[in-house]
Each structure stands twice: as structure tokens, then as C-alpha cells.
Amino acid sequence: MLIINLLVALLVPFTLGTCALSSVISRNGLRLMEKFFLAMLAGIALQVILMFILPFIKIPLTLAYILAGDLLVCLVMAIFLFFNKSFFFNRNELSQLTMPQGLTWIEISLMALMSLKFIYVFFEALIKPVIDIDAISMYSVGAKAIFIKHTFLDSFILQTIHDKPFFAYLSQAWLLISLQSFNDCLIKLFYPIIFICLLGVFYSQARRFWPRQFSLLFTFLLSSFPFMVFHATTAYVDFSQTAYYAISTIYLFLFIKEIDQKTQLTIAAHDFFTLSLVFLAFSLWIKRGGIFLAAINLVSIIMYLFIFKRKLLASQLRSFILPAGYFILLTLPWIIYSQASIFWGTLGVATQEVATQASNTAAGSNFQVVFSTLLNKLFLYSDWHLLWGMFILATLFCLWKKTTRPILFLLTIIILNIFALFFDFSLGHAFAYLLDGTLLDRLVMVSTPIVLFYCAEVFSPNPNS
Amino acid sequence: MKIKLVLIALVMLVLPTITLADDISIDFKPVQGQPYWASSQINADSAELNTLIISLSAKENGTARIFWVNNYDPQFNQIKSLWFKIKKGDHTYSFNIASQNQGWIGWTKGFILFPEMDPAAISLPQAKLVSGNLLTNIQSGWQEFFGPYGRNIVGYTINTMPSPTLFGRSIYVYIYWLIGLSLLLFFANYFILLIKAKKKKPAYGALIKKLLLVITCFWLILEASTLISNWNNLQSDLPLIGKDIETKRAMVNQGDFYAFIQFCEQKLPVAVSFDHRFGKIYDDIKAVYYLYPHEYQKGAEYLLVYDAPAEKEINLYYQPFAKMRENAYILIKRK
């Protein structure tokens, strides 16, 4: 029975994700593995959005009702796909699915090391019940309450959720509902799955331009960050945020790379742009900090298009508006529910504090403390292996030999992400979390896959990539 | 001949410890009602005696902290502490404290050994302060690198994972130096080739390749060390295999806490809320999680008491309802 429940827990979001991505992505632009992992990730997020909407239309969050909702959504999309004849997976691809040929011993070793990591992450996540305090005090207790009460519109649950986005609560609640029991080992099932999906998508994105060995090497490096691996075994939100945001940003980079040389918007570029905005929308459902991250990406891309690609933007406006529409559609329920007030609230508080601190000498000393702590943490006393040292080297090499517009675009996003940390920590109560060492590493984790992809781009063997 | 010379050199390095140092034996004793061991009062010159050697026996793997006080700072605090791993079985641990912590100054007055695991799992630690030598320094460096830094999360809320350290410095300091030196050599070679080759420029790609190779090698070494930690974590979680979910919850909580939760689930009437008094940090949060749909409410009709300090006023408002053991019971409000 448990196996059947587990299959339901995984296949339902996967089917939902497949249908949704089939509706918005062309069938030929992506690799098979990439589609598979993207469908799973999109499915988990869409399942959360669906479960978020149901209680507002007085539908209880029980297995039967949720499955009915899924079925309805999938049917509508299936009708669209039937007439459009553009299913995400095509038969030829599936029939050509074979084991990779001609692997070198280096590639086999890298794959073996990654496999060890997968086994470790799955084992550690699923063998023990939730024990991490923030998960117990917020996400998992909320999920348990939703499972028992069949809604989140309950005073205890709303108090637990407070102003946080619903991803962790509802994704964990879905697992409990589909398993039909309070199993707080399997409640963490999605986190190791997201870990594998992140690596799979990262590899596919890398493989688009670089040789297999080089792509595998950087995917292996991504799998090796101890802090990230640890988070993939817990029921926290930081790792999910990292995965969704990194995938979104790297697709945005691929989009820039694609349009940089061309005057027309290719199908691939359109797919990259769509995926980037769709995953950015999902990342807003995970953590409040998603607002700042989304703002960074949106402002960067809008400015880039206005400065460098104004003609393309004018001639193909419809192709840009459609993905933007998906973004708005996916974030609308959350914006209507609460994000708008949080956003304006956060912005209001921030502006007020900037104004207050501008006349306060403490702001300058805050900045110095943030700067020195950040340097210490990034380069020496947090366990990011050699990532940030490599980032400095990559930037020096980039400025020396490889300054292209797409690389500079990615570098800008990374710098803005780091700058956002200054913004976060220099102001108000977050400064205390910097001093007691409780927040910085988790916030830095969000940028790590992007930084690694940037390093790969700079060190890539193909100079024209 | 060479082997003999190496042996003589080693003996020469070890010799000062044997001849010069006045070792100080330290007796650690468990402190009544507290989860740590304290040493007798000592008076040791930290400049001369820089290495602490502890022999202890443990029933399980875990971590512990050693705190000390000196004539400058008579308080036990985290600034003057070492964090180390305890391995199951009888083991001897060496710490060159001077190399790991800047707070090792002045006259040392005493130590505390604080196990971050069940204190009952540790038996009678024996210790001595000595002047370190090459062998103890190697042992200390080894234990420090394979210690909890870079492997364990600090605290309970998954907030940070510090880098591995060696002799008090981040391991990355050493690696950055080595990478920097390699880079200098590569650049020197690159520019020599650039000057020599008038027609054909040396390949920029080759330079990148070499650099990437060096970074990857160091990264792999770090990853090997991480894999060892992963293996240790895996081993400590192996006993959970095959257990049902209730047994697992009992195993991941300390002592009989989960047994008390099960007791409360059994005794509390349906849909009542509860208040609580818990002695240990975070037990209150866990109780809210495990006991839902019973909700926590301050001043509720039922009061759960588990290893909490006595409060006389409680008896004015509450009376016994159900008892699991001494210091673990449920009270109900007096009518």
C-alpha cells in the first residue's frame, strides 16, 4: 500500500508538471533528462499552487478532492495539447533512450561520486524523522495540521504559517495526504528529489555548450557542497529556494546567450525565457526573500533588453509578453493573498531604515562589519569548498580574456545577489542574525549554483561558448 | 642509514617533552546534576604547557567541548573552548590548544569537559597537560582537521557549517597559498613562452586547463574528507534501518522524552489544549509538533511537566492527573 501511495505522491505532480510544461514549451528545445527533471520540479510547485487555491473555494484538502483538482487541470491542458499536438516528451526521444556510450574512467568516477552523494542524501533524508527545530516549529507542524484539518484556513495553522510562502507547508502536506498517514520520515521525500533534479537540470544546461566530461565535472562540484547536501536532507526551505532560483537564473543566462548573437528570437530562446520566468514565479512561493531575488532578475533582464535589444523587443513583443503572462498568472494567487502587503511592507520598512540610518554613523560601521563577515564567511570560515576562490579567479580571467555580454550579465546578477545581502544585513533586525551567525550561509547558498555555472562558463574549453 | 637518520630526528623532536616538561595530571569528575565534567583546580603556565591529552571511553560517537579558565578570564565561555569529535570505544585525544585557540594565554586554572551527547555514555576521562612535540602536534592537527568543523552543523537550527581548520586556521588559507603559488608558476611559464614564441602565441586554454586541474585536485581532497564525514553520519544512522516510525522518533529524541509524549497522547482527553514546563531547550517546540491536534495554550487546563525545575506556585492551580515517572507527569487545573 505504501508503494502505491508513494507512486501517487510522485506521479501526480510529475503528470501535472509534464502537462503544464508541454503547454508552454516547444517539444524539441530541451534534452530528455532535462524535461523529466523540469516536469518534476514544476509539478511539485504547481501542486502547491493548486492546493493553495482549493481551500478558498471551500474544497477540503483531502486526497480525493486534490486528485479531482489535478485531473481537471490536466484534462484542460490535455485538450489544449491534443489540438496543439505539442507534447513535451515525444516518442522518438523515449525510444532512443540508451545508456551513454564511450564513457572515460574520469566520467565514470565523477558519476560514481555523484551516485554516492545521491544515496547519502536519500538515506539521510528518509531514514530519520524530522528533527530540525525550525522545520518542527514551522513547516512540518503546519503540514501535519493541514493533513489533519484538511485546510490551512484555521487559526492555529495560519498562526504557524504567519507571513511565509506556502511551498514547504503544502508540499509536505501533500506527501502526508497522499501517504494517508503522518510519516515524518517520508515528509522530506521532495528534498532529495529536488537535489537530483537540480543536478540533472544543471548538467543539461551545461551540456548544451560544453563537452560531457567538463559538464560532469561541474555537476559533481555542485553536488559536493557539504552545507547544501545537508540542507537537501532536511525539511527547510532554503535548499528548495536555491534550486528553483538557480534554475531560473541559469535559463535567463542561456536566453541572453541565445539572443546575444541573433537578431531573431529563436524557439530555444523563447523556451529559455519562459522557463526562466516560470521558475522565478515558483521561487516566490518558497521564501519571502524570493521577492528580492525575483526583483534582481526582472530588473536585470528588463534593463538588458532595453539597452541592448530594443529592436528585438519591439519586433517580437508578443513573444516576451506571453512568458511574462505566465509569471503573473503563477504569482497572482500569492500576490493577492499576501505578498503584495509583505512586499510593500518590506520596502516601506527598508526605505524608512535607509533614511534613518543615512544620518546615523552606525550605518557605516554596520557596512564594515557586514563586509568583513561576508569576506570571512565566503572565503575562509564557511564550508563552500573552493567556490568563492574560484569565483575570484574566474572573474580575473573573465576581465582579462573573456568579457562577453552574457557573462557580464550573469556576473551582474551574482554581484546584485551579494549586494542584496548587504542590503538585508546592514538594515534593521537582520544585522543581529549576521552577528550571531544564523542567516548568512543560508542566504549565500541561493547563489552557489549560479556562481559555479559562471565559473564553468569562464573556464569552459570552447572559447566561442 | 636514511631510516636511522629519520628515527634520530624524530627522537630529537620528541625528546624535549621527556626531558623538560613538567606534566600536570588533571582529574575530571562529573558534576552532580549537571551534564558535564569539571577538573580540579590547577595552575599551569599556558606558554610552557600547550597540549592537553585526554583519554576517555565512550559508548557512542558524538562531539564534546572543552572549556578552560585562566587568570585573565575566570569565566567558562565559548571563546575559550575547543570543539572535538568523540569516537566510540577507548581513545586518546591530543589538542595543541595554543595552535587552535588564541584564548590559551596566561595561567590556566581549570577545565570543563562538556559532552554534546548523553553524558552517561562517557566514562572517567583521564587527562594531562604537557608540552607538545612533533607527534602530539601531528595527532592534534589530524584530529582538528577531521574534527566537527566542516562536518557538523553548528547549533540546532541548521544555520551554518564552518570550514575545516588546521592549527586554528581555515584549511582554505593553506589551499589558497598553494593555488596562488601554482598560478604564479603557470603565469611565469605562460609569459616565458609568450616572449619566446614570436610567431605563435602560447595557448590560453592550456593555462586555464592547468589551473582547473589544480583546483579540481584540491577540491577532490576536500571532498574526500567530506565523504568520510558522510560515511560517519551514515553509520550513526544505520541503527534506524528497519524500525517503525514510533521507534525512530524515540531514538532521535534524548532519554525518555518521546515515551513521555506517547504517555501524554494516551492520557490527554481528545481535543484539549495543554500548557507545559520542560527542562530542556526545544522540548516545548517538539511537544507542540508531536501532540497536535492538541494545541498549546498558555494557562490551559492540562499542564505537562517533564524534567523541569520545581515551581511551588504550580500546586496552587494544578493537581496531579497522570504520572509517568518522577519529574514526568501531567497536571490538571484545580476546580
Coordinates of N, CA, C and O in Angstrom, one line a residue, chain A residues 113 116-117 120 123-124 126-134 136-137 140-141 144-145 148-149 154 156-157 182-185 214 217-218 220-221 224-227 230-231 234 236 377 379-387 389-390 393 397 400-401 437-438 441-442 452 458-459, chain B residues 150-151 153 156-165 168-173 175-176 179 183 187 190-191 204 207-208 211-212 215-216 218-220 222-223 226-227 229-231 233-234 237-238 240-242 245 248-249 252 265 282 285-286 288-293 295-296:
Chain A
L113 N 30.9 9.2 -7.9 CA 30.9 10.1 -6.8 C 29.6 10.7 -6.6 O 29.1 10.9 -5.4
L116 N 27.2 8.3 -5.1 CA 27.3 8.2 -3.6 C 26.6 9.3 -2.9 O 26.0 9.1 -1.9
K117 N 26.7 10.5 -3.5 CA 26.0 11.6 -2.8 C 24.5 11.5 -2.9 O 23.8 11.8 -1.9
Y120 N 23.5 9.0 -0.3 CA 23.7 9.6 1.0 C 22.5 10.6 1.3 O 21.9 10.5 2.4
F123 N 19.3 8.6 1.8 CA 19.3 7.9 3.1 C 19.1 8.8 4.3 O 18.2 8.5 5.1
E124 N 19.9 9.9 4.3 CA 19.8 10.8 5.5 C 18.5 11.5 5.6 O 18.0 11.7 6.7
L126 N 15.5 10.3 4.4 CA 14.3 9.4 4.6 C 14.4 8.5 5.8 O 13.4 7.9 6.2
I127 N 15.7 8.3 6.3 CA 15.8 7.3 7.4 C 15.3 7.8 8.7 O 14.9 7.1 9.6
K128 N 15.4 9.1 8.9 CA 15.1 9.6 10.3 C 13.9 10.6 10.2 O 13.8 11.4 9.2
P129 N 13.2 10.7 11.3 CA 12.1 11.7 11.3 C 12.6 13.1 11.3 O 13.8 13.3 11.6
V130 N 11.7 14.1 11.1 CA 12.1 15.5 11.2 C 12.7 15.8 12.6 O 12.0 15.5 13.6
I131 N 13.9 16.3 12.7 CA 14.4 16.7 14.0 C 14.9 18.1 14.0 O 15.2 18.6 15.1
D132 N 14.9 18.8 12.9 CA 15.5 20.1 12.8 C 14.4 21.1 13.4 O 13.3 21.1 12.9
I133 N 14.9 22.0 14.2 CA 13.9 22.7 15.1 C 13.1 23.7 14.3 O 11.8 23.7 14.5
D134 N 13.6 24.4 13.3 CA 12.8 25.3 12.5 C 11.8 24.6 11.7 O 10.6 25.0 11.5
I136 N 10.4 21.7 12.6 CA 9.4 21.2 13.6 C 8.5 22.3 14.0 O 7.3 22.2 14.0
S137 N 9.1 23.5 14.3 CA 8.3 24.6 14.8 C 7.5 25.3 13.7 O 6.5 25.9 14.1
S140 N 6.8 21.6 9.3 CA 6.3 20.2 9.4 C 5.1 20.2 10.3 O 4.1 19.4 10.1
V141 N 5.1 21.1 11.4 CA 3.9 21.1 12.2 C 2.7 21.7 11.4 O 1.6 21.2 11.5
K144 N 1.5 18.9 9.1 CA 0.7 17.9 9.9 C -0.7 18.5 10.2 O -1.7 17.7 10.1
A145 N -0.7 19.7 10.6 CA -2.1 20.3 10.9 C -2.9 20.4 9.6 O -4.1 20.1 9.7
I148 N -4.3 17.0 9.0 CA -5.4 16.6 9.9 C -6.7 17.5 9.7 O -7.8 16.9 9.7
K149 N -6.5 18.8 9.5 CA -7.7 19.7 9.4 C -8.2 19.8 8.0 O -9.3 20.4 7.8
D154 N -7.2 27.9 9.2 CA -7.5 27.5 10.6 C -6.6 28.4 11.4 O -5.4 28.7 11.0
F156 N -4.8 28.1 14.1 CA -3.5 27.6 14.6 C -2.5 27.5 13.4 O -1.4 27.9 13.5
I157 N -3.1 27.0 12.2 CA -2.2 26.9 11.1 C -1.8 28.2 10.5 O -0.6 28.4 10.2
F182 N 0.7 10.2 9.0 CA 1.7 11.1 9.5 C 3.0 10.4 9.6 O 3.4 9.9 10.6
N183 N 3.7 10.4 8.4 CA 5.0 9.7 8.4 C 6.1 10.8 8.2 O 6.3 11.4 7.1
D184 N 6.7 11.2 9.4 CA 7.6 12.3 9.3 C 9.0 11.9 8.9 O 10.0 12.7 9.0
C185 N 9.2 10.7 8.3 CA 10.4 10.4 7.6 C 10.2 10.8 6.1 O 11.0 11.5 5.5
F214 N 33.6 17.9 -19.0 CA 33.6 19.2 -18.4 C 32.2 19.4 -17.6 O 32.2 19.9 -16.5
L217 N 32.1 17.3 -14.6 CA 32.9 17.8 -13.5 C 32.2 18.9 -12.7 O 32.2 18.8 -11.5
F218 N 31.6 19.9 -13.4 CA 31.0 21.0 -12.7 C 29.7 20.5 -12.0 O 29.4 21.0 -10.9
F220 N 29.4 17.6 -10.7 CA 29.9 16.9 -9.5 C 30.3 18.0 -8.4 O 30.0 17.8 -7.2
L221 N 30.9 19.1 -8.9 CA 31.3 20.1 -7.9 C 30.1 20.6 -7.2 O 30.1 20.9 -6.0
S224 N 28.8 18.6 -4.3 CA 29.8 18.4 -3.2 C 29.7 19.4 -2.1 O 30.5 19.2 -1.1
F225 N 28.9 20.5 -2.2 CA 28.9 21.4 -1.1 C 28.3 20.8 0.2 O 27.1 20.5 0.2
P226 N 29.1 20.7 1.2 CA 28.5 20.0 2.4 C 27.3 20.6 3.0 O 26.3 20.0 3.4
F227 N 27.2 22.0 3.0 CA 26.1 22.7 3.6 C 24.8 22.5 2.7 O 23.8 22.3 3.3
F230 N 23.6 18.9 3.1 CA 23.0 18.8 4.4 C 21.5 19.3 4.3 O 20.6 18.7 4.8
H231 N 21.4 20.5 3.7 CA 20.0 21.1 3.6 C 19.1 20.2 2.7 O 17.9 20.3 2.9
T234 N 17.0 17.9 4.9 CA 16.2 18.5 5.9 C 14.9 19.0 5.3 O 14.7 19.0 4.1
Y236 N 13.7 22.0 5.4 CA 13.8 23.5 5.4 C 13.4 24.0 4.0 O 13.4 23.2 3.1
K377 N 33.3 34.7 5.8 CA 32.4 33.5 5.6 C 32.6 32.9 4.2 O 32.7 31.7 4.0
F379 N 35.1 33.2 2.0 CA 36.4 32.7 1.5 C 37.1 31.8 2.6 O 37.9 30.9 2.2
L380 N 36.8 31.9 3.8 CA 37.5 31.2 4.8 C 36.7 30.3 5.7 O 37.0 29.1 5.8
Y381 N 35.8 30.8 6.4 CA 35.2 30.1 7.5 C 33.8 29.5 7.4 O 33.2 29.1 8.3
S382 N 33.4 29.4 6.1 CA 32.2 28.6 5.8 C 32.6 27.5 4.8 O 33.6 27.7 4.1
D383 N 31.8 26.4 4.8 CA 32.3 25.3 4.0 C 31.7 25.3 2.6 O 30.9 24.5 2.3
W384 N 32.2 26.2 1.8 CA 31.9 26.3 0.4 C 33.0 25.7 -0.5 O 33.0 26.0 -1.7
H385 N 33.8 24.8 0.1 CA 34.9 24.3 -0.6 C 35.7 25.5 -1.3 O 35.9 26.5 -0.6
L386 N 36.1 25.4 -2.6 CA 36.9 26.4 -3.1 C 36.1 27.4 -4.1 O 36.6 28.1 -4.9
L387 N 34.8 27.3 -3.9 CA 33.9 28.0 -4.8 C 34.2 29.5 -5.0 O 34.4 30.0 -6.1
G389 N 36.9 31.2 -4.0 CA 38.2 31.5 -4.5 C 38.2 31.3 -6.0 O 38.8 32.1 -6.8
M390 N 37.5 30.3 -6.5 CA 37.4 30.0 -7.9 C 36.7 31.2 -8.6 O 37.0 31.6 -9.7
L393 N 39.1 34.0 -9.2 CA 40.0 33.7 -10.3 C 39.2 33.8 -11.6 O 39.7 34.4 -12.6
F397 N 40.0 36.2 -14.8 CA 40.2 35.7 -16.2 C 39.2 36.2 -17.1 O 39.5 36.5 -18.3
W400 N 40.2 39.6 -18.1 CA 41.4 39.5 -18.9 C 41.1 39.1 -20.3 O 41.6 39.6 -21.3
K401 N 40.4 38.0 -20.4 CA 40.3 37.3 -21.7 C 38.9 37.1 -22.3 O 38.7 36.8 -23.5
G437 N 25.5 34.8 13.6 CA 25.9 33.7 12.6 C 24.8 32.8 12.2 O 25.0 31.7 11.8
T438 N 23.6 33.3 12.2 CA 22.5 32.4 12.0 C 21.9 32.4 10.6 O 21.0 31.6 10.2
D441 N 24.9 32.0 5.8 CA 25.2 30.9 5.0 C 24.0 30.4 4.2 O 24.1 30.0 3.0
R442 N 22.9 30.5 4.8 CA 21.7 30.0 4.1 C 21.3 31.0 3.0 O 20.8 30.5 1.9
L452 N 28.8 28.8 -9.6 CA 29.5 27.7 -10.2 C 29.3 27.6 -11.7 O 30.3 27.4 -12.5
V458 N 33.3 30.7 -17.7 CA 34.6 31.3 -17.9 C 35.7 30.3 -18.2 O 36.5 30.5 -19.1
F459 N 35.7 29.2 -17.5 CA 36.8 28.2 -17.7 C 36.4 27.2 -18.8 O 37.2 26.3 -19.0
Chain B
G150 N 33.5 21.8 9.7 CA 33.5 21.4 8.3 C 32.7 20.1 8.1 O 32.5 19.7 7.0
R151 N 32.2 19.6 9.2 CA 31.4 18.3 9.1 C 30.1 18.4 9.8 O 29.1 18.0 9.3
I153 N 26.9 20.7 11.7 CA 26.2 22.0 11.7 C 26.4 22.5 13.1 O 26.3 21.8 14.1
Y156 N 21.4 23.9 16.6 CA 20.3 23.0 16.2 C 19.5 23.5 15.0 O 18.6 22.8 14.5
T157 N 19.7 24.7 14.6 CA 18.8 25.3 13.6 C 19.4 25.4 12.2 O 19.0 26.2 11.4
I158 N 20.4 24.6 11.9 CA 21.0 24.5 10.6 C 21.3 25.8 10.0 O 20.8 26.2 8.9
N159 N 22.1 26.5 10.7 CA 22.4 27.9 10.2 C 23.7 28.0 9.6 O 23.9 28.8 8.7
T160 N 24.7 27.3 10.1 CA 26.0 27.4 9.5 C 26.8 26.1 9.6 O 26.6 25.3 10.5
M161 N 27.7 26.0 8.6 CA 28.6 24.8 8.7 C 30.0 25.4 8.5 O 30.4 25.9 7.5
P162 N 30.8 25.4 9.6 CA 32.1 26.1 9.5 C 33.1 25.2 8.6 O 32.9 24.0 8.5
S163 N 34.1 25.9 8.1 CA 35.1 25.2 7.3 C 36.0 24.3 8.2 O 36.1 24.6 9.4
P164 N 36.6 23.3 7.6 CA 37.6 22.5 8.4 C 38.8 23.4 8.8 O 39.1 24.3 8.0
T165 N 39.4 23.2 9.9 CA 40.5 24.0 10.3 C 41.7 23.1 10.5 O 41.6 21.9 10.8
G168 N 44.2 26.0 13.9 CA 43.5 27.2 14.2 C 43.1 28.0 13.0 O 42.4 29.0 13.2
R169 N 43.6 27.6 11.8 CA 43.2 28.4 10.6 C 42.4 27.6 9.7 O 42.5 26.4 9.7
S170 N 41.6 28.3 8.9 CA 40.7 27.6 7.9 C 41.7 26.9 7.0 O 42.7 27.4 6.6
I171 N 41.2 25.7 6.6 CA 42.1 24.9 5.7 C 42.2 25.6 4.3 O 43.2 25.4 3.6
Y172 N 41.3 26.5 4.0 CA 41.4 27.2 2.7 C 42.6 28.2 2.7 O 43.1 28.5 1.6
V173 N 43.0 28.6 3.8 CA 44.2 29.5 3.9 C 45.4 28.8 3.2 O 46.0 29.3 2.3
I175 N 45.3 26.1 1.3 CA 45.0 25.8 -0.1 C 45.1 27.0 -1.1 O 45.7 26.9 -2.1
Y176 N 44.6 28.2 -0.6 CA 44.8 29.4 -1.4 C 46.2 29.7 -1.7 O 46.6 30.1 -2.8
I179 N 47.4 27.2 -4.3 CA 46.9 27.6 -5.6 C 47.6 28.8 -6.2 O 47.9 28.9 -7.3
L183 N 49.6 29.2 -9.5 CA 49.2 30.2 -10.5 C 50.4 31.0 -11.0 O 50.6 31.3 -12.2
F187 N 51.7 31.3 -14.7 CA 51.8 32.5 -15.4 C 53.3 32.8 -15.9 O 53.5 33.3 -17.0
Y190 N 53.7 30.8 -18.9 CA 52.9 31.4 -20.0 C 53.7 32.6 -20.6 O 53.8 32.7 -21.8
F191 N 54.2 33.5 -19.7 CA 54.8 34.7 -20.2 C 56.2 34.4 -20.8 O 56.6 35.0 -21.8
Y204 N 46.1 30.0 -24.4 CA 45.5 30.5 -23.2 C 44.7 29.3 -22.6 O 44.7 29.2 -21.4
L207 N 46.6 27.1 -20.2 CA 46.8 27.8 -18.9 C 45.5 27.5 -18.0 O 45.7 27.1 -16.8
I208 N 44.4 27.7 -18.6 CA 43.1 27.5 -17.9 C 43.0 26.0 -17.4 O 42.6 25.7 -16.3
L211 N 45.2 25.3 -14.4 CA 44.6 25.9 -13.2 C 43.4 25.1 -12.7 O 43.3 24.8 -11.6
L212 N 42.5 24.7 -13.7 CA 41.3 24.0 -13.3 C 41.7 22.6 -12.7 O 41.1 22.1 -11.8
I215 N 42.8 23.2 -9.1 CA 41.6 23.5 -8.3 C 40.8 22.2 -8.0 O 40.4 21.9 -6.9
T216 N 40.7 21.4 -9.1 CA 39.9 20.1 -9.0 C 40.6 19.2 -8.0 O 39.9 18.5 -7.2
F218 N 42.5 19.9 -5.4 CA 42.3 20.3 -4.0 C 40.8 20.1 -3.7 O 40.5 19.7 -2.5
W219 N 39.9 20.3 -4.6 CA 38.5 20.1 -4.3 C 38.2 18.7 -4.0 O 37.5 18.3 -3.1
L220 N 38.9 17.8 -4.8 CA 38.7 16.4 -4.5 C 39.2 15.9 -3.2 O 38.6 15.1 -2.5
L222 N 39.3 17.9 -0.5 CA 38.3 18.3 0.4 C 37.0 17.4 0.4 O 36.4 17.1 1.4
E223 N 36.7 17.0 -0.8 CA 35.5 16.1 -1.0 C 35.7 14.8 -0.3 O 34.8 14.2 0.3
T226 N 35.0 15.2 3.1 CA 33.5 15.3 3.3 C 32.9 13.9 3.2 O 32.0 13.6 4.0
L227 N 33.4 13.1 2.3 CA 32.8 11.7 2.2 C 33.0 10.9 3.4 O 32.2 10.1 3.8
S229 N 33.1 12.1 6.4 CA 32.0 12.6 7.3 C 30.7 12.0 7.0 O 29.9 11.6 7.9
N230 N 30.4 12.0 5.7 CA 29.1 11.4 5.2 C 29.0 10.0 5.7 O 28.0 9.5 6.2
W231 N 30.1 9.2 5.6 CA 30.2 7.8 5.9 C 29.9 7.7 7.5 O 29.1 6.8 7.9
N233 N 28.3 9.8 9.4 CA 26.9 10.1 9.7 C 26.0 8.9 9.3 O 25.1 8.6 10.0
L234 N 26.3 8.3 8.2 CA 25.6 7.2 7.7 C 25.6 6.0 8.7 O 24.6 5.4 9.1
D237 N 23.5 6.5 11.7 CA 22.0 6.4 11.5 C 21.6 5.0 11.1 O 20.4 4.7 10.9
L238 N 22.6 4.1 10.9 CA 22.3 2.7 10.5 C 21.3 2.0 11.5 O 20.4 1.3 11.0
L240 N 18.8 3.0 12.7 CA 17.4 3.3 12.4 C 16.7 2.5 11.3 O 15.5 2.4 11.2
I241 N 17.6 1.7 10.6 CA 17.0 0.9 9.5 C 16.1 -0.2 10.1 O 16.4 -0.8 11.0
G242 N 15.0 -0.3 9.4 CA 14.0 -1.4 9.8 C 13.1 -1.1 11.0 O 12.3 -1.9 11.4
I245 N 8.1 3.9 12.7 CA 8.2 5.4 12.8 C 8.2 5.8 14.3 O 9.0 6.7 14.7
K248 N 11.6 5.1 15.7 CA 12.6 6.1 15.2 C 12.5 7.4 16.0 O 13.5 8.0 16.3
R249 N 11.2 7.8 16.2 CA 11.1 9.1 16.9 C 11.6 9.0 18.3 O 12.3 9.9 18.8
V252 N 15.5 9.3 18.0 CA 16.1 10.6 17.7 C 15.9 11.6 18.8 O 16.5 12.7 18.7
E265 N -0.1 11.5 24.9 CA -1.1 11.2 23.8 C -2.2 10.2 24.3 O -3.4 10.4 24.0
Y282 N 14.1 23.4 23.5 CA 13.4 22.9 22.3 C 12.4 21.7 22.6 O 11.7 21.3 21.7
I285 N 8.9 23.0 21.8 CA 8.6 23.0 20.4 C 8.2 21.6 19.9 O 7.3 21.4 19.1
K286 N 9.0 20.6 20.3 CA 8.8 19.3 19.9 C 7.4 18.8 20.4 O 6.7 18.0 19.7
V288 N 4.7 20.5 21.0 CA 3.7 21.1 20.2 C 3.5 20.3 18.8 O 2.4 20.1 18.4
Y289 N 4.6 20.0 18.3 CA 4.6 19.2 17.0 C 4.0 17.8 17.2 O 3.1 17.4 16.4
Y290 N 4.5 17.1 18.1 CA 4.1 15.7 18.3 C 2.7 15.6 18.8 O 1.9 14.7 18.4
L291 N 2.2 16.5 19.7 CA 0.9 16.4 20.3 C -0.2 17.0 19.5 O -1.4 16.8 19.9
Y292 N 0.1 17.7 18.4 CA -1.0 18.2 17.6 C -1.9 17.1 17.2 O -1.4 16.0 16.8
P293 N -3.2 17.1 17.2 CA -4.1 18.2 17.3 C -4.4 18.8 18.7 O -5.2 19.8 18.8
E295 N -3.6 21.4 21.1 CA -2.8 22.7 20.8 C -2.3 23.3 22.1 O -2.9 23.1 23.2
Y296 N -1.2 23.9 22.0 CA -0.5 24.6 23.1 C -1.3 25.9 23.4 O -1.7 26.6 22.5

